[in-house]
mmCIF file of C-alpha atoms and ligand atoms in Angstrom:
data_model
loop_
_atom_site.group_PDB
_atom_site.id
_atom_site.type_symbol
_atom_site.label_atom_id
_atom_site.label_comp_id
_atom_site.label_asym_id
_atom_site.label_seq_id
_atom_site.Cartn_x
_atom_site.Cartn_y
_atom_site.Cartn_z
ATOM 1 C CA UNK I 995 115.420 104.858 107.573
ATOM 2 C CA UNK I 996 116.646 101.867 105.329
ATOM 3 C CA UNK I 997 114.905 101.043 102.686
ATOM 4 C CA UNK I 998 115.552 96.594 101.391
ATOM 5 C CA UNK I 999 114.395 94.809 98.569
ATOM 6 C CA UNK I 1000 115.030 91.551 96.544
ATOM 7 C CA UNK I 1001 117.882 92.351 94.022
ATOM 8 C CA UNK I 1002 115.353 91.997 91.163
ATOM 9 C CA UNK I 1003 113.231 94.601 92.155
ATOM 10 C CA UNK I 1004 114.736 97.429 90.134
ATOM 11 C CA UNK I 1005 113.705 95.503 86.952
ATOM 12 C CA UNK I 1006 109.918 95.829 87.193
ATOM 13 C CA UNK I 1007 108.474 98.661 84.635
ATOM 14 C CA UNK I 1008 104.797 98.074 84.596
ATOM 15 C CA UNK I 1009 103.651 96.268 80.857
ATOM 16 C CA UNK I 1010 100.051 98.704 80.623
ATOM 17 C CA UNK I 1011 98.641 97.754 77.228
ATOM 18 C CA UNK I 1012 100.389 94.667 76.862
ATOM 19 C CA UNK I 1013 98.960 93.235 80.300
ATOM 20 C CA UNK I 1014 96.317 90.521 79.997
ATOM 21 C CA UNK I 1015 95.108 90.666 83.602
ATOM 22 C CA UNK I 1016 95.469 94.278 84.464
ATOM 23 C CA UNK I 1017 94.933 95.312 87.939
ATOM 24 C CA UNK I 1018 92.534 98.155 86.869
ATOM 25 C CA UNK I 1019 90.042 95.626 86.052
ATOM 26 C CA UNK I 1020 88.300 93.226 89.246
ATOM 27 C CA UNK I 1021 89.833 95.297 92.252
ATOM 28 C CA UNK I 1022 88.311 98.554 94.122
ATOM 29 C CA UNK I 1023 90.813 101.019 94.006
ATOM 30 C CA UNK I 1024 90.252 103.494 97.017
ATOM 31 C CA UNK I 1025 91.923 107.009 96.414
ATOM 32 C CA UNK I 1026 93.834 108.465 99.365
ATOM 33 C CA UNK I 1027 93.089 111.986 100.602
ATOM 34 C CA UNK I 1028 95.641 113.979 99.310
ATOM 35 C CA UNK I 1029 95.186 112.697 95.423
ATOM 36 C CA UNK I 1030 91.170 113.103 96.038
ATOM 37 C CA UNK I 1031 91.329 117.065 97.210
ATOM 38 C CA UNK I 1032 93.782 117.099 93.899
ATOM 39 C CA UNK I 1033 91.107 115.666 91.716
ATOM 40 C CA UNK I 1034 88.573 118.371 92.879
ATOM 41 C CA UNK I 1035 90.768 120.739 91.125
ATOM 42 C CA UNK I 1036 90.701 119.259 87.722
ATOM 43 C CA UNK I 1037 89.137 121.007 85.248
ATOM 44 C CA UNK I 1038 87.486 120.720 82.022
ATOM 45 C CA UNK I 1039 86.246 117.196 80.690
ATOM 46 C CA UNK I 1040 88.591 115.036 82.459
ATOM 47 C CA UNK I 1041 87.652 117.146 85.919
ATOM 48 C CA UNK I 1042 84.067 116.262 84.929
ATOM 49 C CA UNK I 1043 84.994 112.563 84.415
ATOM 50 C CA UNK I 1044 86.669 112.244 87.879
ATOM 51 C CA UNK I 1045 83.412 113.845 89.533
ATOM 52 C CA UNK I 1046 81.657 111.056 87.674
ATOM 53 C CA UNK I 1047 84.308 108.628 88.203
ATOM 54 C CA UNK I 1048 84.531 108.698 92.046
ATOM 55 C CA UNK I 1049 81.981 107.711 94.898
ATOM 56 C CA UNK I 1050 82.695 109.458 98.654
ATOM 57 C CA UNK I 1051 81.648 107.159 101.297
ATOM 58 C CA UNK I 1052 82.136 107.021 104.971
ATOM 59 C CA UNK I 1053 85.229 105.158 104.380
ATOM 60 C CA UNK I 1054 86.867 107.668 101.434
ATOM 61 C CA UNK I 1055 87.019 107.652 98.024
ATOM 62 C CA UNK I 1056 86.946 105.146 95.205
ATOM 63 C CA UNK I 1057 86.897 104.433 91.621
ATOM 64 C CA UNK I 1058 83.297 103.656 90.099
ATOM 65 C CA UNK I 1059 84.071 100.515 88.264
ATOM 66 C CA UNK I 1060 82.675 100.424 85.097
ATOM 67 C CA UNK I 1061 81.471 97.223 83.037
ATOM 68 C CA UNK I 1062 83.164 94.060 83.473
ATOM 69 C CA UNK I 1063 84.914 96.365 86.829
ATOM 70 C CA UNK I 1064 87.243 98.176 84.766
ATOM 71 C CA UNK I 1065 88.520 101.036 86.162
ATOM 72 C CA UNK I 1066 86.424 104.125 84.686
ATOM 73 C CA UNK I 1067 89.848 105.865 83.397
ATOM 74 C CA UNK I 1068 91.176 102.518 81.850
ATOM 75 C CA UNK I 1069 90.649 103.463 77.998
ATOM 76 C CA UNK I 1070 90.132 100.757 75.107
ATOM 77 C CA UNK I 1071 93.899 100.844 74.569
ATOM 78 C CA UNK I 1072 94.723 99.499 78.144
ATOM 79 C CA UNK I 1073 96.261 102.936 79.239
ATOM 80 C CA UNK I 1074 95.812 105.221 82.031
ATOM 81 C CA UNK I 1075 93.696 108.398 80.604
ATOM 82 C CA UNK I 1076 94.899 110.028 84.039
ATOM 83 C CA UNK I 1077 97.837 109.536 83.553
ATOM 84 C CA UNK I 1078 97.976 110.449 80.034
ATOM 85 C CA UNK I 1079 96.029 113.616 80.827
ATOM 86 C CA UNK I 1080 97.872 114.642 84.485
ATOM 87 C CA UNK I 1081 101.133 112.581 84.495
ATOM 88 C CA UNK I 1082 102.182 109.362 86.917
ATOM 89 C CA UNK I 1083 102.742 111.859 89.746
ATOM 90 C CA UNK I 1084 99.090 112.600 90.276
ATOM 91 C CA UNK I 1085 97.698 108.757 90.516
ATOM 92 C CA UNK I 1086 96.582 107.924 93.729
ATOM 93 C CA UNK I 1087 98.963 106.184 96.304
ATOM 94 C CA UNK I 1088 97.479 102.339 95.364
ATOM 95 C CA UNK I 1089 98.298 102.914 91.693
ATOM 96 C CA UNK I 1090 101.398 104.179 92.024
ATOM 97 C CA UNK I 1091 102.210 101.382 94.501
ATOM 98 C CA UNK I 1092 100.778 98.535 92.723
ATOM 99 C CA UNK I 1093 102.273 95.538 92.869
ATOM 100 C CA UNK I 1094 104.969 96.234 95.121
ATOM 101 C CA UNK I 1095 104.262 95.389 99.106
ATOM 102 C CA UNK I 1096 105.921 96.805 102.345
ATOM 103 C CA UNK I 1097 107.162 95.338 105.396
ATOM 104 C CA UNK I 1098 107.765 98.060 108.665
ATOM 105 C CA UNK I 1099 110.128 97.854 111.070
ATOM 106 C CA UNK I 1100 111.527 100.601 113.669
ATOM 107 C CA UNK I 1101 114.030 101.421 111.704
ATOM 108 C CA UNK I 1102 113.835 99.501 108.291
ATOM 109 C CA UNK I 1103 111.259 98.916 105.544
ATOM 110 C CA UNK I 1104 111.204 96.140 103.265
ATOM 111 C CA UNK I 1105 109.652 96.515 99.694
ATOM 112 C CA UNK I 1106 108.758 93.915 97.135
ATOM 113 C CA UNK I 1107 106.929 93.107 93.882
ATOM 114 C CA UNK I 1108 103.946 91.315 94.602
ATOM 115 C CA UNK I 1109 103.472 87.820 92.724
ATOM 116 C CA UNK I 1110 99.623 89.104 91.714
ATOM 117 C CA UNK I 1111 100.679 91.005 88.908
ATOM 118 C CA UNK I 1112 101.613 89.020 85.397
ATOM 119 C CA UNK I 1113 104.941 91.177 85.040
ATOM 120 C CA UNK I 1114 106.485 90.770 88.504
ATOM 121 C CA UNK I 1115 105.328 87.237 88.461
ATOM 122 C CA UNK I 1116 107.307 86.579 85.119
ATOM 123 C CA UNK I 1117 110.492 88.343 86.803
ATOM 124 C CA UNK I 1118 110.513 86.414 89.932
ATOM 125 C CA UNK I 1119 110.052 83.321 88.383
ATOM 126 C CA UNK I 1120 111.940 83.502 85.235
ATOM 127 C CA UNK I 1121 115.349 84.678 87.463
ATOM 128 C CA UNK I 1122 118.360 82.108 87.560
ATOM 129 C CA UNK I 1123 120.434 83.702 89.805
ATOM 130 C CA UNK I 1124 119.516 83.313 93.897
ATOM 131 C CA UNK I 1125 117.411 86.159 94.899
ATOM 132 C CA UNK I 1126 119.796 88.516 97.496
ATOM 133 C CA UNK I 1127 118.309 90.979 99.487
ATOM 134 C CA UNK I 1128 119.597 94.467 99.312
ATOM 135 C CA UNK I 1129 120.180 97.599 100.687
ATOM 136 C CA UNK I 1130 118.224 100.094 98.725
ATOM 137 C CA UNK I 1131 118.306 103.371 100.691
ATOM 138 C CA UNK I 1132 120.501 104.457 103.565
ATOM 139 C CA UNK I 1133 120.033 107.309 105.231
ATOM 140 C CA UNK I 1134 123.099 106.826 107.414
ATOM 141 C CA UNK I 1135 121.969 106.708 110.621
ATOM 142 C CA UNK I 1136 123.039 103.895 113.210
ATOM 143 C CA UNK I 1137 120.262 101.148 112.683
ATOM 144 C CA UNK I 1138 118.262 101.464 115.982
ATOM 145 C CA UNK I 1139 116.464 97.714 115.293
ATOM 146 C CA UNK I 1140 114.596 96.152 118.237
ATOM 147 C CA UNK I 1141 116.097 92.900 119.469
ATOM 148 C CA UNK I 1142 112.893 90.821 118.327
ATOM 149 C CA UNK I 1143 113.163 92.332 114.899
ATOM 150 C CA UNK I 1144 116.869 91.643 114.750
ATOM 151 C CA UNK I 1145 116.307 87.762 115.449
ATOM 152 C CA UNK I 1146 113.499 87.232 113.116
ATOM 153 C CA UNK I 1147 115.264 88.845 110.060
ATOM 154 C CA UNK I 1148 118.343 86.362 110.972
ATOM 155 C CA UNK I 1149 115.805 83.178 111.206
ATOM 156 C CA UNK I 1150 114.540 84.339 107.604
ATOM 157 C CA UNK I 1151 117.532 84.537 106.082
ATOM 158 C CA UNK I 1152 118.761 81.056 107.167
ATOM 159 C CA UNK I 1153 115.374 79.488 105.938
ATOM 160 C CA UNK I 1154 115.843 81.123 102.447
ATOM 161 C CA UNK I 1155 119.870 80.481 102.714
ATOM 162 C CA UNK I 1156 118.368 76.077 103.189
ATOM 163 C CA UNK I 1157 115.678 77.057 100.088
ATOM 164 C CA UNK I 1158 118.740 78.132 98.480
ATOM 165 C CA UNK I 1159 121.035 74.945 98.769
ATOM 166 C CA UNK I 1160 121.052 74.165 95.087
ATOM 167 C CA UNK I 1161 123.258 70.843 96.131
ATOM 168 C CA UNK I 1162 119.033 69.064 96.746
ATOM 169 C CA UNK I 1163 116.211 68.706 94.769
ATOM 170 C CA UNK I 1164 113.985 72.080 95.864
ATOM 171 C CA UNK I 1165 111.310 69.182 97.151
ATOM 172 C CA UNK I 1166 113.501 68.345 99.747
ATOM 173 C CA UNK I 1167 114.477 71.794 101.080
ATOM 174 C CA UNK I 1168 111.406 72.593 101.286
ATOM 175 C CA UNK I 1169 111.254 69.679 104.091
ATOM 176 C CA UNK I 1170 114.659 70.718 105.239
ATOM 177 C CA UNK I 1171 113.013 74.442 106.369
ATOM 178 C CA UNK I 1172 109.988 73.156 107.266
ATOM 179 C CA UNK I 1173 112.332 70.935 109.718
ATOM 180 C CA UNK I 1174 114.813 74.091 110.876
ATOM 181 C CA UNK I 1175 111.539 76.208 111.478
ATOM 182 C CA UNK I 1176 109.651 73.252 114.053
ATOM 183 C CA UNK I 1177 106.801 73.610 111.466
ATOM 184 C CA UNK I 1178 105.131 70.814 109.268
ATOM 185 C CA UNK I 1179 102.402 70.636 106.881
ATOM 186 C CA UNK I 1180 99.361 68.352 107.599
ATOM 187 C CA UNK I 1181 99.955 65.201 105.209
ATOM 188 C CA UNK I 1182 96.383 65.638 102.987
ATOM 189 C CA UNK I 1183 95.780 64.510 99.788
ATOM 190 C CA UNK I 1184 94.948 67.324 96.833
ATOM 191 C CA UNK I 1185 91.949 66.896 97.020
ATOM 192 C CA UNK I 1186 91.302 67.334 100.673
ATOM 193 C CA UNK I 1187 93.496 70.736 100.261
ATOM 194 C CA UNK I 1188 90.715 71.479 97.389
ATOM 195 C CA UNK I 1189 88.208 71.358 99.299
ATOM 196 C CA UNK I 1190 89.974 73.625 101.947
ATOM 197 C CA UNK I 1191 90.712 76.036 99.413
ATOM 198 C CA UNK I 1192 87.309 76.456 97.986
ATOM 199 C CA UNK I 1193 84.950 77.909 100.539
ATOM 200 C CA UNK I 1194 87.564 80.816 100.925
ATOM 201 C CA UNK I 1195 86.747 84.261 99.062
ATOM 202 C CA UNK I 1196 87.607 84.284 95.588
ATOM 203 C CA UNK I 1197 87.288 86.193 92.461
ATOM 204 C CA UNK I 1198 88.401 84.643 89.183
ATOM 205 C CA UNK I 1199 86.343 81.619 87.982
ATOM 206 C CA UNK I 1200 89.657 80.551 86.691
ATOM 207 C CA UNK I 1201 90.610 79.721 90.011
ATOM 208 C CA UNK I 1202 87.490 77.141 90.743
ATOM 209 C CA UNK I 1203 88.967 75.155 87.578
ATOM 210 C CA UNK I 1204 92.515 74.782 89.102
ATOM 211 C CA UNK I 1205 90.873 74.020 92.068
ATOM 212 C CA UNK I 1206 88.705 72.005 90.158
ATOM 213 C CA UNK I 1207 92.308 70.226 88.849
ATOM 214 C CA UNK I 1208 92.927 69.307 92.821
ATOM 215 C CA UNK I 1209 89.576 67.881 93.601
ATOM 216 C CA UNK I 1210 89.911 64.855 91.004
ATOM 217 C CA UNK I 1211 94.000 64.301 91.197
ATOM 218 C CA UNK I 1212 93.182 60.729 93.162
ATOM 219 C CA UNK I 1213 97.119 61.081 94.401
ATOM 220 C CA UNK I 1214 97.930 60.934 98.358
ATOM 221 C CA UNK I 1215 99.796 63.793 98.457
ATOM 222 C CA UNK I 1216 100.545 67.100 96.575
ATOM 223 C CA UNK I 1217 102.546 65.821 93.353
ATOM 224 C CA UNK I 1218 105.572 68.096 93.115
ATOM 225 C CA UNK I 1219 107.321 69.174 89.548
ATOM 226 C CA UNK I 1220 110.723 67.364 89.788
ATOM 227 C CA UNK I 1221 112.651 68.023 86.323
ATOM 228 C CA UNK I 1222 115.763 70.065 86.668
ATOM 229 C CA UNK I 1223 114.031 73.124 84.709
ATOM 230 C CA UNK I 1224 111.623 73.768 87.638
ATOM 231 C CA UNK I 1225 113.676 73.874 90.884
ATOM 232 C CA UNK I 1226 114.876 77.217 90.293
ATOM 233 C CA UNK I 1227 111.252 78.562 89.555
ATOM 234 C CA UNK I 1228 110.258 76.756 92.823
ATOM 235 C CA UNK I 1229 113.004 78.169 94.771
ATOM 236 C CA UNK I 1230 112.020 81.824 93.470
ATOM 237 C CA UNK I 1231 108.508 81.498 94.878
ATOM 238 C CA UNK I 1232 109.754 79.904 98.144
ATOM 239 C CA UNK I 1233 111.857 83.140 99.021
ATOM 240 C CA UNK I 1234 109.388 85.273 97.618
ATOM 241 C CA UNK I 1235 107.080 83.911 100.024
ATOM 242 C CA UNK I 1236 109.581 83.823 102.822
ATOM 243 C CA UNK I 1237 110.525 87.001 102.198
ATOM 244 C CA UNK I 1238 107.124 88.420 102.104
ATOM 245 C CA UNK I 1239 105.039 86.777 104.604
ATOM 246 C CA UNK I 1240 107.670 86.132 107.295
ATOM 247 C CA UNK I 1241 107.746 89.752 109.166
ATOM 248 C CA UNK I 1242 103.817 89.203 110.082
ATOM 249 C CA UNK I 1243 105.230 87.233 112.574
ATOM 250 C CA UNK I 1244 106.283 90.328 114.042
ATOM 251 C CA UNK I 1245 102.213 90.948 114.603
ATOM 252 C CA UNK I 1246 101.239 87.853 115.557
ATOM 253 C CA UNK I 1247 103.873 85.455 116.574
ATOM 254 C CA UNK I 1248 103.074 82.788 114.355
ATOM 255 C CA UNK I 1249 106.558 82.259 113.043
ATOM 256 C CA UNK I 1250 106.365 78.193 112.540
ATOM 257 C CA UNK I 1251 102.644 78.759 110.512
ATOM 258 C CA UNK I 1252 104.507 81.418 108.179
ATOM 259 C CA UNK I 1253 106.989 79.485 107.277
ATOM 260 C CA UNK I 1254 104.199 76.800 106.226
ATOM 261 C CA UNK I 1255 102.480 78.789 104.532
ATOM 262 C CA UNK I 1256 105.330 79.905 102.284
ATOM 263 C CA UNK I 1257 105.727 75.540 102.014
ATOM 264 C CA UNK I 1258 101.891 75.174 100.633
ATOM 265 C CA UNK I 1259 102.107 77.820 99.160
ATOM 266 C CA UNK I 1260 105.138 76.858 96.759
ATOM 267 C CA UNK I 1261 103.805 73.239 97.027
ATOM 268 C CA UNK I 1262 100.108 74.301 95.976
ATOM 269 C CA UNK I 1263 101.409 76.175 93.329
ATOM 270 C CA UNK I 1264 103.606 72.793 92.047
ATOM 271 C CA UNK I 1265 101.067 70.777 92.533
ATOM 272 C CA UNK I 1266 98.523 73.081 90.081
ATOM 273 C CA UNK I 1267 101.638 73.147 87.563
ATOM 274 C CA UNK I 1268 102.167 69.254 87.854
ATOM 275 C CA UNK I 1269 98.254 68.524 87.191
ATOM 276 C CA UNK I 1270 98.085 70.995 84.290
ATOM 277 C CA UNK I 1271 97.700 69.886 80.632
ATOM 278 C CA UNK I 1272 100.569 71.517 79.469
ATOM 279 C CA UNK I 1273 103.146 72.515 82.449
ATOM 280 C CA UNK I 1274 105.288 75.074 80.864
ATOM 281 C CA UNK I 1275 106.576 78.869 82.173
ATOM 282 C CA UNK I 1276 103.825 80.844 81.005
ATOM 283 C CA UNK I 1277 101.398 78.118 82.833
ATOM 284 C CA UNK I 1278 103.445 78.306 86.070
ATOM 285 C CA UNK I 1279 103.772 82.556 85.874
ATOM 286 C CA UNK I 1280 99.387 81.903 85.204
ATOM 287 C CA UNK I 1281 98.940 80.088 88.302
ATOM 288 C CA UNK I 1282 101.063 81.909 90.722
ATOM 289 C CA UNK I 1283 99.529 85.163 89.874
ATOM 290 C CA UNK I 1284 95.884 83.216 90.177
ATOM 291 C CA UNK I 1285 97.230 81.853 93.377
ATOM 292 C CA UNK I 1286 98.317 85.099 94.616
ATOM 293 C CA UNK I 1287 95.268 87.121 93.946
ATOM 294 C CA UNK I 1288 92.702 84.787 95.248
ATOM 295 C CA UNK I 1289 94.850 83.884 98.430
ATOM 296 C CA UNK I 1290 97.828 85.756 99.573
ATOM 297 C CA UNK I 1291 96.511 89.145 98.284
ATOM 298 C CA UNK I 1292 93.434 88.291 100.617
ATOM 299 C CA UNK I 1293 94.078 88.759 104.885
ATOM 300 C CA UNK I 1294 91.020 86.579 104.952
ATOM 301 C CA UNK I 1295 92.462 83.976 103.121
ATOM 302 C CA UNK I 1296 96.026 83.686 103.919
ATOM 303 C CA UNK I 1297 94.355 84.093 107.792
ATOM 304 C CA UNK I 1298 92.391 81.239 107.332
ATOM 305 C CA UNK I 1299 95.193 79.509 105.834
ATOM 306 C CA UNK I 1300 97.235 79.742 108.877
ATOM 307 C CA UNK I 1301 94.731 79.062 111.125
ATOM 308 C CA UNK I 1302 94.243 75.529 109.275
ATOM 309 C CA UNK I 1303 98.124 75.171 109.390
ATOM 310 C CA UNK I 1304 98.211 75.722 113.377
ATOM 311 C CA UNK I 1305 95.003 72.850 114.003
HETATM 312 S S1 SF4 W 2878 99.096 93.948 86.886
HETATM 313 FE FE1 SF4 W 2878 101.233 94.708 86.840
HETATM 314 S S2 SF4 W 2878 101.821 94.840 84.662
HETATM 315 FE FE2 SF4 W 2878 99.571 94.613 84.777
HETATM 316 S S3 SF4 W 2878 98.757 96.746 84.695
HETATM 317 FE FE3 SF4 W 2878 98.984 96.197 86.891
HETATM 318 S S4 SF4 W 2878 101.075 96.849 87.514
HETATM 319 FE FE4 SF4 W 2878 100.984 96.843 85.241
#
């Protein structure tokens, strides 16, 4: 098996404490098997807080969240009390994953930091350098890839190679691989993209006032940010959502509506950064991570989302 990743993927080290939008807080975080039978065996008080802690239902275990859903085991301090009392090795498989996302092929998987979490968002974004993909485990065998899978990871390398052309303003490659992939995005004005956003699922109030931002832009189309200092941020989220969303293709074919999504996406996200009071880094890092949690980190969402880019 080969194991891939973007180049940057090494840096991430999770921030705990110093995270203002912690993923123990607002998510249900199911428990896998293994790590549940191994929290039966805990004894003493922190045994008796994990029998408190958990709920069994048909469809396995799961965290009781606790007021304001924080994770029961998420102390005052912003730490882990699991793993302060049992050590990283004993979380359970999502909290030991969390952020990063996987992509499966025959022969290959493809890991990455997802843009929902403040930290990964503020490496992704704040990177200069073009994002490569690497080679992060080989366990050197002859890659056995099927033909489909082979073609597909060629096509998303040359639409991240035209995201890459630092020779045009990131606005226009977006175009450019819109153009290479036979896709395009239906011309609508922010606000009519506002009110396709809103009746999808969503969690953070935050998000209704960005939407809120769309609804009374009176522009005709998505503004984009144009100064020199944010093409490179825009190019970071374009592969990252090339990158990420491409292989569902793989699944369900829709290789022209994946690469459009990964275009509203980036342009969505430019268009929230253009129409904010005070654009600036920590704003954009904000909004992609609110973007990501309330749509890409949702099937439902980024589902519908395609299914409005195919009408
Ligand atoms: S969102 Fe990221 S940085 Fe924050 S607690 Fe979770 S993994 Fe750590």
């Amino acid at each position: 098996m080969k194991l891939y990743c973007p180049d940057y993927y090494n840096s991430f080290k999770c921030i705990a404490d110093k995270c203002r939008h912690s993923c123990c807080i607002g998510w249900e975080i199911d428990i896998d098997d293994n790590t549940r039978e191994f929290y039966r065996t805990v004894e003493g008080p922190l045994g008796e807080r994990l029998k408190k802690g958990i709920c069994d239902g048909e469809d396995g275990a799961h965290f009781i969240l606790g007021e304001h859903e924080r994770c029961p085991f998420l102390n005052k301090e912003g730490l882990c009390d699991l793993i302060i009392g049992l050590g990283e090795d004993k979380l359970c498989q999502i909290c030991t994953d969390h952020p990063r996302f996987r992509s499966f092929y025959q022969d290959r998987t493809e890991i990455g930091l997802g843009l929902c979490c403040e930290e990964a968002a503020r490496i992704i974004l704040t990177r200069d350098e073009k994002t490569n993909i690497i080679r992060l485990i080989d366990d050197g065998d002859l890659d056995t890839f099927l033909i489909e899978e082979i073609d597909l990871i060629k096509w998303r390398q040359q639409l991240i190679s035209i995201v890459q052309d630092r020779t045009m303003p990131v606005d226009d490659r977006l175009d450019d691989m819109l153009a290479f992939a036979e896709a395009e995005l239906p011309e609508k004005t922010p606000s009519e993209w506002a009110d396709i956003l809103r009746p999808l699922e969503r969690l953070d109030p935050e998000w209704d006032k960005r939407l809120d931002a769309l609804s009374c832009c009176g522009l005709k189309k998505l503004p984009f940010p144009m100064d020199s200092e944010w093409q490179t941020p825009m190019e970071q989220l374009a592969v990252y959502f090339l990158y990420r969303h491409i292989p569902g293709a793989l699944e369900d074919g829709d290789f022209e509506g994946r690469a459009a999504f990964a275009a509203l996406s980036v342009r969505i996200i430019g268009a929230l950064l253009c129409l904010s009071p005070s654009p600036s880094m920590p704003e954009l890092i904000e909004t992609a991570r609110l973007y990501s949690s309330e749509i890409e980190y949702s099937d439902d969402n980024t589902y519908a989302l395609l299914d409005e880019l195919a009408q």
